[in-house]
JSON list of C-alpha atoms in Angstrom, two decimals:
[
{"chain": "A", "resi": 1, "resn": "UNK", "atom": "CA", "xyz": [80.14, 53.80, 206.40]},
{"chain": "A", "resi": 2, "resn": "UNK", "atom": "CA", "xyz": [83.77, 53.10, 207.48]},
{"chain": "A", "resi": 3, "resn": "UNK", "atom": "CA", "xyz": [85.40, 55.03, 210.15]},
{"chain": "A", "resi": 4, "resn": "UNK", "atom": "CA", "xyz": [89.57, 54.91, 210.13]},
{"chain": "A", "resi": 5, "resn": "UNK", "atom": "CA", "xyz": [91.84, 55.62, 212.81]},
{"chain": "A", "resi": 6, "resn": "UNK", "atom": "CA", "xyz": [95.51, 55.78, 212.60]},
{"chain": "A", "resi": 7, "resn": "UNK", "atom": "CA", "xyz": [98.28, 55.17, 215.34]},
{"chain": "A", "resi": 8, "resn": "UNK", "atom": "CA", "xyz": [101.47, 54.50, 216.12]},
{"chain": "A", "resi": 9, "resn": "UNK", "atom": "CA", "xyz": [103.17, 57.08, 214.82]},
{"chain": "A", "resi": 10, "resn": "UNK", "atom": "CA", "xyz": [105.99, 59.28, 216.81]},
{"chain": "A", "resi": 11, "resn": "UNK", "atom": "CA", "xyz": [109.75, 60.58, 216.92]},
{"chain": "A", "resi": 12, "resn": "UNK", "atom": "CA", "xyz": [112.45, 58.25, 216.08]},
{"chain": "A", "resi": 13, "resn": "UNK", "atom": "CA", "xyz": [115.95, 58.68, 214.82]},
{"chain": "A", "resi": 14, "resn": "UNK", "atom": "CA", "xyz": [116.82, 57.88, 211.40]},
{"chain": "A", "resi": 15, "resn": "UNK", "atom": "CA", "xyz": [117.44, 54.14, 211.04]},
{"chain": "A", "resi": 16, "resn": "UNK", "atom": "CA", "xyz": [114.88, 52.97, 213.35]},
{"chain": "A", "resi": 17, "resn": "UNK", "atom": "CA", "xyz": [111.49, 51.82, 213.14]},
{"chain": "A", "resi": 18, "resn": "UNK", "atom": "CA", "xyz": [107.80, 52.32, 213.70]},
{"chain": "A", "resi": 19, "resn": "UNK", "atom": "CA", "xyz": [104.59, 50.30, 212.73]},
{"chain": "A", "resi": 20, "resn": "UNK", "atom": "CA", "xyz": [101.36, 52.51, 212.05]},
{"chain": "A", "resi": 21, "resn": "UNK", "atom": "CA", "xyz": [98.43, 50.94, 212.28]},
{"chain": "A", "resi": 22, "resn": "UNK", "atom": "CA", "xyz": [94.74, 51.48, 211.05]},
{"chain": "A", "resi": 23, "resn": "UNK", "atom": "CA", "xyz": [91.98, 50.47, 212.83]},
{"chain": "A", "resi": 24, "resn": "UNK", "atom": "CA", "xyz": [88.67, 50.22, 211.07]},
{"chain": "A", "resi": 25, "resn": "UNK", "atom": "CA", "xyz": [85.33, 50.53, 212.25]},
{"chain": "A", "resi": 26, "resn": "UNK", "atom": "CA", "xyz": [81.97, 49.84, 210.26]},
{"chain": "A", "resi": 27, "resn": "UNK", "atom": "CA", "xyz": [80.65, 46.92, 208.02]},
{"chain": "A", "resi": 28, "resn": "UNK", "atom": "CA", "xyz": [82.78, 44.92, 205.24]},
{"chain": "A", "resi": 29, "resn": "UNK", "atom": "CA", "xyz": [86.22, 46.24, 206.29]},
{"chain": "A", "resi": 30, "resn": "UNK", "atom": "CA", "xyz": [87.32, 42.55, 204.65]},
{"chain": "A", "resi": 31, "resn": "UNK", "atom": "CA", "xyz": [86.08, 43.78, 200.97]},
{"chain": "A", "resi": 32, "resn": "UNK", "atom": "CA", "xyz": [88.14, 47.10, 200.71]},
{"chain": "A", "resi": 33, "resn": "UNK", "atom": "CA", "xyz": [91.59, 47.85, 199.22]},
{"chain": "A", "resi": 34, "resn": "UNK", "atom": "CA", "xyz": [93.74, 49.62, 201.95]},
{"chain": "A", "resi": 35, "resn": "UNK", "atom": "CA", "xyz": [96.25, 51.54, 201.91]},
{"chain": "A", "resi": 36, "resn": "UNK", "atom": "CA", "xyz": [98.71, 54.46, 203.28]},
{"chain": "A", "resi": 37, "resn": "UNK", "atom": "CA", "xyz": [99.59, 57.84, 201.91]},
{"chain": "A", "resi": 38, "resn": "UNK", "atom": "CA", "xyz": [101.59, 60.67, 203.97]},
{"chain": "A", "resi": 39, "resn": "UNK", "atom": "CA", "xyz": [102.14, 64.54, 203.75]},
{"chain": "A", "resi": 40, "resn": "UNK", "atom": "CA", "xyz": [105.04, 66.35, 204.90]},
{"chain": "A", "resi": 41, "resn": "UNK", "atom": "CA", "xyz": [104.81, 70.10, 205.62]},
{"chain": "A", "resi": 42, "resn": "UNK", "atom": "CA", "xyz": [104.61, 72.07, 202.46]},
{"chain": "A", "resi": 43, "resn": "UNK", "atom": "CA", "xyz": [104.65, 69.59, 199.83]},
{"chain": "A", "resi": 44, "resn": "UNK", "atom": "CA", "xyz": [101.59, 67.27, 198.34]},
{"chain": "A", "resi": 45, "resn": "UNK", "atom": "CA", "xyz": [100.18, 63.93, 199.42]},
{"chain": "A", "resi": 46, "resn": "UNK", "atom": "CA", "xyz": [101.96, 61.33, 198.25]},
{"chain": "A", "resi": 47, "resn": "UNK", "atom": "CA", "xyz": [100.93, 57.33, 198.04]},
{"chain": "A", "resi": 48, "resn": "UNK", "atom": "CA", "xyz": [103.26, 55.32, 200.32]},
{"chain": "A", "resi": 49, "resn": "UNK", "atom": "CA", "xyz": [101.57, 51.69, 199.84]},
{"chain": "A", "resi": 50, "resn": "UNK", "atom": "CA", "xyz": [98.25, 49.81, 199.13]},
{"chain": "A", "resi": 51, "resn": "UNK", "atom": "CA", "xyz": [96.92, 46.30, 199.79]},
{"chain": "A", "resi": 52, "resn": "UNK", "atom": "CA", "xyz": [94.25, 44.20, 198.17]},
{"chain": "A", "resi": 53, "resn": "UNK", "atom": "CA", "xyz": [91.07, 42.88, 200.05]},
{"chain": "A", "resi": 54, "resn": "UNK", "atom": "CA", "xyz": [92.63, 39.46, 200.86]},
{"chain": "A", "resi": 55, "resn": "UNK", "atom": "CA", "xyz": [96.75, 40.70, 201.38]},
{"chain": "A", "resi": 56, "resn": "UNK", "atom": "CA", "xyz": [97.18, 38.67, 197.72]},
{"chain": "A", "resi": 57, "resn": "UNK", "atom": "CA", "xyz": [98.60, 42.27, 195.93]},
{"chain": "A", "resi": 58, "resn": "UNK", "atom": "CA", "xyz": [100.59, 44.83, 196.99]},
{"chain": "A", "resi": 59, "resn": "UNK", "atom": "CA", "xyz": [102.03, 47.90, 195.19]},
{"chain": "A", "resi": 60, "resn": "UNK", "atom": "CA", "xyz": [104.69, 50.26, 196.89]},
{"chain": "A", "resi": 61, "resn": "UNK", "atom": "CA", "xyz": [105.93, 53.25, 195.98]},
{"chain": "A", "resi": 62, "resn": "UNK", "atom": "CA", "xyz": [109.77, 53.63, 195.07]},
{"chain": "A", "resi": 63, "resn": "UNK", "atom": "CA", "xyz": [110.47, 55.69, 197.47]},
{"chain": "A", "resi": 64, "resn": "UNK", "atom": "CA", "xyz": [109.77, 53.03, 200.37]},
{"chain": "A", "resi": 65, "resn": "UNK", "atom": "CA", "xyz": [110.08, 49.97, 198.23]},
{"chain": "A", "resi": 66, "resn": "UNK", "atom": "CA", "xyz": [112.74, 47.07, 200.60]},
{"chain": "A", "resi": 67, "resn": "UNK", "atom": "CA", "xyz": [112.09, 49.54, 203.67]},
{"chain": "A", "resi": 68, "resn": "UNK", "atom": "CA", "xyz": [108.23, 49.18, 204.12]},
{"chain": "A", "resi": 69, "resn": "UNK", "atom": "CA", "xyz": [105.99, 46.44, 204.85]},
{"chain": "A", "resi": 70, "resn": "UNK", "atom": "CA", "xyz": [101.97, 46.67, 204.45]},
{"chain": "A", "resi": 71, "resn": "UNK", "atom": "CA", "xyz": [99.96, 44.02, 205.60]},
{"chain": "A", "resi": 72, "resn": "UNK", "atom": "CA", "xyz": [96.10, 43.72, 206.92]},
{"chain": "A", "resi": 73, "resn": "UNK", "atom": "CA", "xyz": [94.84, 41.92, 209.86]},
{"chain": "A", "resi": 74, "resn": "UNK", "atom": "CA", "xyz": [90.70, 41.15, 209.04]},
{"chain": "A", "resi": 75, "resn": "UNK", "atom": "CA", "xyz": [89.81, 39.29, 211.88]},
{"chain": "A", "resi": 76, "resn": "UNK", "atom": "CA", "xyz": [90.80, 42.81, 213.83]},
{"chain": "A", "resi": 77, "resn": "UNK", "atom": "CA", "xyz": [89.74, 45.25, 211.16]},
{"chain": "A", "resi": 78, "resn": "UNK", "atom": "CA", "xyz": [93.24, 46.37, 210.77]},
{"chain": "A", "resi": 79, "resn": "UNK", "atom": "CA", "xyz": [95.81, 47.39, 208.50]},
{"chain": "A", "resi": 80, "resn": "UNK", "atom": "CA", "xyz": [99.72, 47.80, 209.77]},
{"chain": "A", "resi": 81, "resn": "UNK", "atom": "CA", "xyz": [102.55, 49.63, 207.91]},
{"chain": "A", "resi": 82, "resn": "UNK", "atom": "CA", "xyz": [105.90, 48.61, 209.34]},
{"chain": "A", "resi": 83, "resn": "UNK", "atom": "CA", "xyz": [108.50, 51.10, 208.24]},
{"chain": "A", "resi": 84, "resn": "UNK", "atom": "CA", "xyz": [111.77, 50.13, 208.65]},
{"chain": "A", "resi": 85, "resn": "UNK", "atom": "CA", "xyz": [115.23, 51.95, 208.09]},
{"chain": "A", "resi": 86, "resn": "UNK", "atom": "CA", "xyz": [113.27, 55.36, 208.35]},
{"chain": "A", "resi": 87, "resn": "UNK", "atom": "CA", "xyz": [114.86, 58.35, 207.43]},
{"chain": "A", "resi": 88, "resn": "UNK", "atom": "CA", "xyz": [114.44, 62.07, 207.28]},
{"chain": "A", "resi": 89, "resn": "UNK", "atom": "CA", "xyz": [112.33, 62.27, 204.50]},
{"chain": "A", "resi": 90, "resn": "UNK", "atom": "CA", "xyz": [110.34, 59.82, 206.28]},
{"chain": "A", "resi": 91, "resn": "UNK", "atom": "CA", "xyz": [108.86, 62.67, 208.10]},
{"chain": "A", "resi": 92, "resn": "UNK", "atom": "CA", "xyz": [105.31, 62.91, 207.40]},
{"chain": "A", "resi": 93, "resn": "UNK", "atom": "CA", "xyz": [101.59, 63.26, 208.50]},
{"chain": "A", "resi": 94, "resn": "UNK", "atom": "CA", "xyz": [100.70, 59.30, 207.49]},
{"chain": "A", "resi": 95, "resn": "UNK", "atom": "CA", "xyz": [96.85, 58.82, 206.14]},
{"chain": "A", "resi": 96, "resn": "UNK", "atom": "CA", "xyz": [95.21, 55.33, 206.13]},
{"chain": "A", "resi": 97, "resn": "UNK", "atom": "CA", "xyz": [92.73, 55.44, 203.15]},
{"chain": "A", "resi": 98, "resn": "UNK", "atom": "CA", "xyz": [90.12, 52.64, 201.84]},
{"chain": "A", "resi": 99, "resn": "UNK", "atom": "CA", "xyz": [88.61, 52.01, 198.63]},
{"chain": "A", "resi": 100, "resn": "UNK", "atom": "CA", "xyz": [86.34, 49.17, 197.46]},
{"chain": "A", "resi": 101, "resn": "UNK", "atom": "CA", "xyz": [88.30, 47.64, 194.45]},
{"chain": "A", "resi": 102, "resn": "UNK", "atom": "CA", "xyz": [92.50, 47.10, 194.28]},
{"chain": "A", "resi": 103, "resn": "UNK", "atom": "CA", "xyz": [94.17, 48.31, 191.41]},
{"chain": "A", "resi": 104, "resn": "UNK", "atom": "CA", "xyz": [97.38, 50.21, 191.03]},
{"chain": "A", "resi": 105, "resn": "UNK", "atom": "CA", "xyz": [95.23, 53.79, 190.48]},
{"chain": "A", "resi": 106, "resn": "UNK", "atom": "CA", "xyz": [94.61, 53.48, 194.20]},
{"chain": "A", "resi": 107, "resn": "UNK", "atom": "CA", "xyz": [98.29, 55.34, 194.52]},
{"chain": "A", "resi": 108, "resn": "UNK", "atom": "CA", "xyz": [96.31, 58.29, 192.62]},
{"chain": "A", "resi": 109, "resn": "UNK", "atom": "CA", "xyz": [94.11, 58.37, 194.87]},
{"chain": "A", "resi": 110, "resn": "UNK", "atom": "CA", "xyz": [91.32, 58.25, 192.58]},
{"chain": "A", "resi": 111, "resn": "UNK", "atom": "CA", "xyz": [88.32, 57.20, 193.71]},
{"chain": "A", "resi": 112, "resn": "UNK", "atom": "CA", "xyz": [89.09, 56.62, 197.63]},
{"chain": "A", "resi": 113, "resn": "UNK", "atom": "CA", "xyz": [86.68, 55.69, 199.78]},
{"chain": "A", "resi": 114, "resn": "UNK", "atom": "CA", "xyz": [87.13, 56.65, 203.41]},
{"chain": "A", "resi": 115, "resn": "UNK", "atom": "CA", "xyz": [90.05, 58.86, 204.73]},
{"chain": "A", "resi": 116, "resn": "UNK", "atom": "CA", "xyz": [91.60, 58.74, 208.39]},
{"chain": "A", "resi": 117, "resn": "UNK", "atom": "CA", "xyz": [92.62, 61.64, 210.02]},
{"chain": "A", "resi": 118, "resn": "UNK", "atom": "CA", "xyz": [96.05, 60.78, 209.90]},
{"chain": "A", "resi": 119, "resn": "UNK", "atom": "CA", "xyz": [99.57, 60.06, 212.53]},
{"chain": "A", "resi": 120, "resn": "UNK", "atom": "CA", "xyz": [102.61, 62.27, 212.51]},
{"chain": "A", "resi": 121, "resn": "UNK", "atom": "CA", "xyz": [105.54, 60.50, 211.50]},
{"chain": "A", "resi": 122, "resn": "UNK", "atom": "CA", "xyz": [108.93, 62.80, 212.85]},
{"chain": "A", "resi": 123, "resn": "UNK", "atom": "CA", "xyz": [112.32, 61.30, 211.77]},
{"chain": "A", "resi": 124, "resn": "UNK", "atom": "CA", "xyz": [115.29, 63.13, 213.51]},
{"chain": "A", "resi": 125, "resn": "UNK", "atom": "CA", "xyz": [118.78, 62.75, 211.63]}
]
């Protein structure tokens, strides 16, 4: 069992920057695919970024591609999204989510793992 807790999130303006982060609890965080997904009010969950076991792949979607960074931390159990250059459609409820194999169908979600409870994200123009 794997227990994920998001923080970091908050209000900033539009060009500034946050970095979430998702702390992990339970046994073999090292083996499982990470990765982010948000929600903003009234519209679907969307994938936002992924990361293989060992930080050797990463996928990103367009939307965030040049603006966010994902990276993982083992040693801590972590996983960190740095979002730079946010903007308004930025604004989101932001999900860590684990799975125990990479591949680029983590961004449909299929076949996740463990699901945080998730950190507002508000960008204010």
């Amino acid at each position: 069992q794997v227990q994920l807790v998001e923080s970091g999130g908050g209000l900033v303006q539009a060009g500034g920057s946050l970095r979430l982060s998702c702390a992990a609890s339970g046994h073999s965080f090292s083996y499982y695919a990470m990765g982010w997904f948000r929600q903003a009010p009234g519209k679907e969950r969307e994938f936002v970024a992924v990361i293989s076991w060992n930080s050797g792949d990463t996928y990103y979607a367009d939307s965030v591609k040049g603006r966010f960074t994902i990276s993982r931390d083992n040693a801590k159990n972590t996983v960190y999204l740095q979002m730079n250059s946010l903007e308004p459609e930025d604004t989101a409820v932001y999900y860590c989510a684990a799975r125990t194999y990479y591949s680029n169908s983590f961004s449909r979600a299929d076949g996740i793992d463990y699901w945080g409870k998730g950190t507002l994200v508000t960008v204010s123009s």
